Amino acid sequence: MPRRFNTAGPCLFEDHYMLSPEERLPQVRALIDGKHFFVIHAPRQVGKTTLMRNLSRTLTAEGKYAALTISLESFMEGGPETVMPQLLRKLSWESEYFLPAELQPPAVEKFTGDPLVVFQGYLSAWSAAIDRPLVLFLDEADSVTGPVLLSLLRQLRDGYTARPRPFPRSVALIGLEDVRDYKIQVRPDRETLGTASPFNIKVRSLSMGYFTAAETAALLRQHQKETGQVFTDEAIREILHQSGGQPWLVNALAAQSTTDYDALVQDRTIPVQRTHVLAAREILIERRDTHLDSLVSRLREPRIQRVIEPILTGDATAGDTVYDEDFAYLQNLGLVTVEDGTRRIANPIYAEIIARVLINFVEACIPEPPECAGEDGTLDMMGLIEGFVEFWRENGEIVLRGISYQEAAPHLVFMGYLQRIVDGGRVDREFALGTQRADLVIHYGKTQKEVIELKLIQAPKAVERGLRQVSEYARRLGRDKGYLILFDREATTPWEERGEVEEMETGGVTVVVVRV
């Protein structure tokens, strides 16, 4: 059976297109050879488990080590007295499948002592019983909390410091967070191990990055090599752009284009074009697979809202309120990134899904959107603007109150209205902290592009700055016209009189300015 792009579980060389795990994180082998304990942390779905499981198989097959990867995800609840015996049984069960008999641990039944030392004793006995150094990878390590986590880390530390007595040659903790951020307790959402971590024996904390342009192309060209089906250069660039290099998204876009049961281009003689990638993007956004849904389901969390909301508005005054710890938390989830010193949503697909989730309420308030398609098939932008002004006058005050992201509410109202109008078109959204705006580009039909900038009036020169920004953005896209929507939260004008529209010329670009 031909290999395929994988979006479910760890990758296997025999079944899936995949990059060499060791090439993605080459330091791991040296750390193991150096007898070190270390940490690997990265957002979900970037290849951590794939790396460890394939490396375990390779290390064991080479004959130098006995290596095993196990997940700690199932040990989220209970105290050491219940979890430690379960952990030993899981080690025994996993080793029966992944290791030959001569490398398997002693019988679990012999280890029934104090739960605060039994894990250390088990690993010590296992290391003494086999003729190879033992290497252990503990996946989902940060899913364990409280007394169990402390006991686990202390027993690893005590075994490490007791060497050269038998103990694993190398242990890696793998998860979303660095070990210093692991939670001591479940209740306080910011209480962590900090500098007093009992895992202070770690020598390195490694982080797996997203795919580079070269890695994305290399993965996609494995499909070309095995099937003859080509991804055009434009398609490869679009996959990288839409995914931001996030490995699961790269695979999901490629799979929806080529290897899924409902793939868009199943004929291997037809090249995968940019248009196919954009269609695959829309399918992913509409379908919201488990990985995507698990991210957006957390948008109501206060610490997530504190970061996402000012990014949506481009708030330049939010530096003091967007806590580094909150931002790091979202980075660990993979929701945000830093690009050229600017904090933004991690990739266009996440940005689009976040926007659509937050504007659902607004769309529901527009049961019958006005028809804005012209007779020539183009989008009537002035009709769209006039329709929005009318909607804002009649419903704006009520709709704003129903949006949980209050600081970004005006932007979300317009985006919700736009989403209902641009049926069959596409809206690209660009959000970044500190830019003082949100940029939208409407793609309609084959050639129509319209530039819209949303801006809160927060400073005396906000209008002047907005005109300049929209003019520069329009020129960059080869347009001679743009639209600037200005929201004044402090306006005293009655709602029914809001919506002044005027045209202004800036830098060779005609800018339609709408004040609401």
GROMACS .gro file of C-alpha atoms in nm, residues 22-297:
model
  276
   22GLU     CA    1   1.694   1.262   1.422
   23GLU     CA    2   1.767   1.525   1.159
   24ARG     CA    3   1.497   1.745   1.310
   25LEU     CA    4   1.660   1.724   1.655
   26PRO     CA    5   2.018   1.603   1.602
   27GLN     CA    6   2.134   1.687   1.956
   28VAL     CA    7   1.936   1.399   2.108
   29ARG     CA    8   2.179   1.125   2.013
   30ALA     CA    9   2.475   1.314   2.162
   31LEU     CA   10   2.285   1.371   2.486
   32ILE     CA   11   2.210   1.001   2.516
   33ASP     CA   12   2.568   0.902   2.439
   34GLY     CA   13   2.678   1.155   2.703
   35LYS     CA   14   2.463   0.983   2.971
   36HIS     CA   15   2.251   1.294   3.018
   37PHE     CA   16   1.896   1.355   3.141
   38PHE     CA   17   1.715   1.620   2.936
   39VAL     CA   18   1.382   1.775   2.837
   40ILE     CA   19   1.212   1.810   2.497
   41HIS     CA   20   0.922   2.056   2.484
   42ALA     CA   21   0.717   2.183   2.190
   43PRO     CA   22   0.351   2.246   2.098
   44ARG     CA   23   0.121   1.957   2.021
   45GLN     CA   24   0.136   1.781   1.686
   46VAL     CA   25   0.488   1.885   1.587
   47GLY     CA   26   0.647   1.538   1.596
   48LYS     CA   27   0.773   1.483   1.951
   49THR     CA   28   0.617   1.140   1.991
   50THR     CA   29   0.718   1.039   1.640
   51LEU     CA   30   1.076   1.138   1.717
   52MET     CA   31   1.096   0.943   2.042
   53ARG     CA   32   0.922   0.628   1.922
   54ASN     CA   33   1.127   0.600   1.606
   55LEU     CA   34   1.447   0.680   1.792
   56SER     CA   35   1.363   0.412   2.051
   57ARG     CA   36   1.326   0.154   1.776
   58THR     CA   37   1.648   0.265   1.607
   59LEU     CA   38   1.857   0.268   1.925
   60THR     CA   39   1.739  -0.080   2.021
   61ALA     CA   40   1.783  -0.220   1.669
   62GLU     CA   41   2.140  -0.091   1.653
   63GLY     CA   42   2.227  -0.312   1.948
   64LYS     CA   43   2.382  -0.042   2.165
   65TYR     CA   44   2.091   0.048   2.394
   66ALA     CA   45   1.761  -0.081   2.527
   67ALA     CA   46   1.531   0.215   2.457
   68LEU     CA   47   1.164   0.255   2.538
   69THR     CA   48   0.907   0.535   2.502
   70ILE     CA   49   0.596   0.542   2.721
   71SER     CA   50   0.323   0.801   2.767
   72LEU     CA   51   0.236   0.934   3.110
   73GLU     CA   52  -0.093   1.084   2.991
   74SER     CA   53  -0.304   0.820   3.165
   75PHE     CA   54  -0.154   0.907   3.506
   76MET     CA   55  -0.320   1.247   3.547
   77GLU     CA   56  -0.524   1.149   3.853
   78GLY     CA   57  -0.450   0.971   4.180
   79GLY     CA   58  -0.169   0.979   4.432
   80PRO     CA   59   0.170   0.806   4.426
   81GLU     CA   60   0.029   0.502   4.606
   82THR     CA   61  -0.202   0.425   4.310
   83VAL     CA   62  -0.007   0.573   4.019
   84MET     CA   63   0.337   0.422   4.083
   85PRO     CA   64   0.220   0.057   4.063
   86GLN     CA   65   0.029   0.145   3.745
   87LEU     CA   66   0.340   0.306   3.599
   88LEU     CA   67   0.548  -0.005   3.665
   89ARG     CA   68   0.285  -0.224   3.500
   90LYS     CA   69   0.280   0.002   3.196
   91LEU     CA   70   0.660  -0.012   3.165
   92SER     CA   71   0.642  -0.390   3.181
   93TRP     CA   72   0.358  -0.414   2.929
   94GLU     CA   73   0.517  -0.173   2.678
   95SER     CA   74   0.854  -0.347   2.701
   96GLU     CA   75   0.695  -0.685   2.621
   97TYR     CA   76   0.594  -0.550   2.281
   98PHE     CA   77   0.883  -0.320   2.193
   99LEU     CA   78   1.184  -0.499   2.345
  100PRO     CA   79   1.322  -0.851   2.303
  101ALA     CA   80   1.287  -1.081   2.603
  102GLU     CA   81   1.647  -1.040   2.715
  103LEU     CA   82   1.600  -0.662   2.752
  104GLN     CA   83   1.272  -0.664   2.939
  105PRO     CA   84   1.241  -0.556   3.305
  106PRO     CA   85   1.197  -0.786   3.604
  107ALA     CA   86   0.851  -0.904   3.705
  108VAL     CA   87   0.643  -0.618   3.845
  109GLU     CA   88   0.508  -0.837   4.126
  110LYS     CA   89   0.841  -0.817   4.309
  111PHE     CA   90   0.809  -0.440   4.353
  112THR     CA   91   0.539  -0.361   4.607
  113GLY     CA   92   0.721  -0.131   4.848
  114ASP     CA   93   0.701   0.238   4.930
  115PRO     CA   94   0.551   0.427   4.631
  116LEU     CA   95   0.793   0.713   4.694
  117VAL     CA   96   1.093   0.491   4.606
  118VAL     CA   97   0.950   0.197   4.411
  119PHE     CA   98   0.991   0.359   4.068
  120GLN     CA   99   1.358   0.428   4.136
  121GLY     CA  100   1.406   0.072   4.260
  122TYR     CA  101   1.236  -0.075   3.955
  123LEU     CA  102   1.450   0.122   3.709
  124SER     CA  103   1.763   0.032   3.906
  125ALA     CA  104   1.678  -0.339   3.902
  126TRP     CA  105   1.594  -0.327   3.532
  127SER     CA  106   1.922  -0.155   3.449
  128ALA     CA  107   2.116  -0.418   3.648
  129ALA     CA  108   1.934  -0.710   3.485
  130ILE     CA  109   2.014  -0.637   3.119
  131ASP     CA  110   2.342  -0.619   2.931
  132ARG     CA  111   2.277  -0.286   2.758
  133PRO     CA  112   2.238   0.068   2.892
  134LEU     CA  113   1.872   0.160   2.941
  135VAL     CA  114   1.727   0.473   2.775
  136LEU     CA  115   1.382   0.593   2.876
  137PHE     CA  116   1.163   0.854   2.708
  138LEU     CA  117   0.867   0.973   2.919
  139ASP     CA  118   0.614   1.131   2.683
  140GLU     CA  119   0.333   1.365   2.797
  141ALA     CA  120   0.535   1.420   3.116
  142ASP     CA  121   0.369   1.754   3.190
  143SER     CA  122   0.025   1.590   3.207
  144VAL     CA  123   0.127   1.457   3.550
  145THR     CA  124   0.085   1.704   3.836
  146GLY     CA  125   0.097   1.740   4.211
  147PRO     CA  126   0.249   1.478   4.447
  148VAL     CA  127   0.285   1.221   4.166
  149LEU     CA  128   0.495   1.460   3.959
  150LEU     CA  129   0.714   1.552   4.254
  151SER     CA  130   0.766   1.188   4.347
  152LEU     CA  131   0.846   1.092   3.988
  153LEU     CA  132   1.104   1.369   3.946
  154ARG     CA  133   1.263   1.308   4.284
  155GLN     CA  134   1.304   0.938   4.217
  156LEU     CA  135   1.465   1.010   3.881
  157ARG     CA  136   1.696   1.260   4.045
  158ASP     CA  137   1.790   1.024   4.328
  159GLY     CA  138   1.865   0.744   4.084
  160TYR     CA  139   2.071   0.977   3.868
  161THR     CA  140   2.282   1.108   4.158
  162ALA     CA  141   2.341   0.752   4.286
  163ARG     CA  142   2.516   0.647   3.965
  164PRO     CA  143   2.737   0.454   3.890
  165ARG     CA  144   2.491   0.227   4.069
  166PRO     CA  145   2.263   0.074   3.801
  167PHE     CA  146   2.015   0.325   3.661
  168PRO     CA  147   1.905   0.433   3.311
  169ARG     CA  148   2.185   0.577   3.099
  170SER     CA  149   1.960   0.861   2.982
  171VAL     CA  150   1.605   0.981   3.055
  172ALA     CA  151   1.411   1.243   2.859
  173LEU     CA  152   1.092   1.418   2.968
  174ILE     CA  153   0.878   1.514   2.669
  175GLY     CA  154   0.583   1.754   2.678
  176LEU     CA  155   0.442   2.094   2.596
  177GLU     CA  156   0.639   2.278   2.862
  178ASP     CA  157   0.988   2.296   3.000
  179VAL     CA  158   1.026   2.116   3.332
  180ARG     CA  159   1.053   2.445   3.522
  181ASP     CA  160   0.694   2.520   3.417
  182TYR     CA  161   0.548   2.188   3.531
  183LYS     CA  162   0.265   2.243   3.777
  184ILE     CA  163   0.302   2.142   4.141
  185GLN     CA  164  -0.071   2.155   4.204
  186VAL     CA  165  -0.383   2.141   3.996
  187ARG     CA  166  -0.563   2.444   4.141
  188PRO     CA  167  -0.342   2.756   4.105
  189ASP     CA  168  -0.294   2.799   3.732
  190ARG     CA  169   0.046   2.955   3.773
  191GLU     CA  170   0.210   2.758   4.048
  192THR     CA  171   0.509   2.579   3.897
  193LEU     CA  172   0.821   2.396   4.002
  194GLY     CA  173   1.030   2.705   3.927
  195THR     CA  174   1.397   2.716   4.015
  196ALA     CA  175   1.353   2.463   4.295
  197SER     CA  176   1.268   2.186   4.048
  198PRO     CA  177   1.368   1.841   4.172
  199PHE     CA  178   1.472   1.770   3.812
  200ASN     CA  179   1.767   2.008   3.835
  201ILE     CA  180   1.985   1.730   3.695
  202LYS     CA  181   1.870   1.803   3.339
  203VAL     CA  182   2.155   1.916   3.117
  204ARG     CA  183   1.947   2.060   2.831
  205SER     CA  184   1.597   2.170   2.738
  206LEU     CA  185   1.539   2.120   2.368
  207SER     CA  186   1.250   2.258   2.167
  208MET     CA  187   1.130   2.120   1.834
  209GLY     CA  188   1.057   2.385   1.575
  210TYR     CA  189   0.811   2.394   1.290
  211PHE     CA  190   0.906   2.283   0.939
  212THR     CA  191   1.128   2.517   0.742
  213ALA     CA  192   1.062   2.589   0.375
  214ALA     CA  193   1.322   2.327   0.280
  215GLU     CA  194   1.172   2.066   0.516
  216THR     CA  195   0.820   2.131   0.388
  217ALA     CA  196   0.933   2.088   0.029
  218ALA     CA  197   1.130   1.773   0.117
  219LEU     CA  198   0.824   1.613   0.279
  220LEU     CA  199   0.594   1.695  -0.011
  221ARG     CA  200   0.843   1.572  -0.269
  222GLN     CA  201   0.848   1.228  -0.108
  223HIS     CA  202   0.496   1.195  -0.246
  224GLN     CA  203   0.617   1.310  -0.588
  225LYS     CA  204   0.901   1.058  -0.583
  226GLU     CA  205   0.676   0.765  -0.490
  227THR     CA  206   0.369   0.845  -0.703
  228GLY     CA  207   0.489   1.080  -0.975
  229GLN     CA  208   0.233   1.343  -0.870
  230VAL     CA  209   0.387   1.689  -0.853
  231PHE     CA  210   0.325   1.966  -0.603
  232THR     CA  211   0.389   2.287  -0.797
  233ASP     CA  212   0.621   2.544  -0.642
  234GLU     CA  213   0.324   2.773  -0.588
  235ALA     CA  214   0.137   2.495  -0.406
  236ILE     CA  215   0.436   2.425  -0.181
  237ARG     CA  216   0.471   2.795  -0.095
  238GLU     CA  217   0.098   2.817  -0.016
  239ILE     CA  218   0.111   2.513   0.212
  240LEU     CA  219   0.402   2.668   0.399
  241HIS     CA  220   0.225   3.005   0.421
  242GLN     CA  221  -0.110   2.871   0.537
  243SER     CA  222   0.042   2.632   0.791
  244GLY     CA  223   0.330   2.847   0.911
  245GLY     CA  224   0.527   2.520   0.891
  246GLN     CA  225   0.316   2.360   1.166
  247PRO     CA  226   0.377   1.987   1.091
  248TRP     CA  227   0.022   1.866   1.148
  249LEU     CA  228  -0.119   2.139   0.921
  250VAL     CA  229   0.140   2.069   0.650
  251ASN     CA  230   0.038   1.704   0.652
  252ALA     CA  231  -0.334   1.788   0.672
  253LEU     CA  232  -0.324   2.021   0.371
  254ALA     CA  233  -0.120   1.770   0.171
  255ALA     CA  234  -0.343   1.478   0.274
  256GLN     CA  235  -0.664   1.661   0.185
  257SER     CA  236  -0.509   1.746  -0.149
  258THR     CA  237  -0.375   1.399  -0.236
  259THR     CA  238  -0.399   1.096  -0.006
  260ASP     CA  239  -0.719   1.121   0.200
  261TYR     CA  240  -1.012   0.905   0.089
  262ASP     CA  241  -1.186   1.227  -0.024
  263ALA     CA  242  -0.871   1.395  -0.158
  264LEU     CA  243  -0.918   1.676  -0.406
  265VAL     CA  244  -0.661   1.549  -0.658
  266GLN     CA  245  -0.672   1.170  -0.666
  267ASP     CA  246  -0.553   1.143  -1.027
  268ARG     CA  247  -0.175   1.115  -0.990
  269THR     CA  248  -0.118   1.261  -1.336
  270ILE     CA  249  -0.267   1.596  -1.229
  271PRO     CA  250  -0.028   1.833  -1.046
  272VAL     CA  251  -0.135   1.980  -0.713
  273GLN     CA  252  -0.189   2.352  -0.771
  274ARG     CA  253  -0.219   2.648  -0.534
  275THR     CA  254  -0.596   2.650  -0.593
  276HIS     CA  255  -0.617   2.294  -0.462
  277VAL     CA  256  -0.430   2.394  -0.147
  278LEU     CA  257  -0.668   2.685  -0.087
  279ALA     CA  258  -0.965   2.452  -0.132
  280ALA     CA  259  -0.808   2.206   0.113
  281ARG     CA  260  -0.758   2.492   0.358
  282GLU     CA  261  -1.126   2.577   0.347
  283ILE     CA  262  -1.222   2.213   0.406
  284LEU     CA  263  -0.996   2.195   0.712
  285ILE     CA  264  -1.137   2.519   0.851
  286GLU     CA  265  -1.496   2.406   0.802
  287ARG     CA  266  -1.434   2.053   0.930
  288ARG     CA  267  -1.226   2.154   1.234
  289ASP     CA  268  -1.064   1.819   1.305
  290THR     CA  269  -0.989   1.721   1.665
  291HIS     CA  270  -0.652   1.896   1.672
  292LEU     CA  271  -0.803   2.224   1.554
  293ASP     CA  272  -1.115   2.195   1.766
  294SER     CA  273  -0.914   2.129   2.081
  295LEU     CA  274  -0.732   2.460   2.030
  296VAL     CA  275  -1.033   2.682   1.962
  297SER     CA  276  -1.237   2.523   2.242
   0.00000   0.00000   0.00000
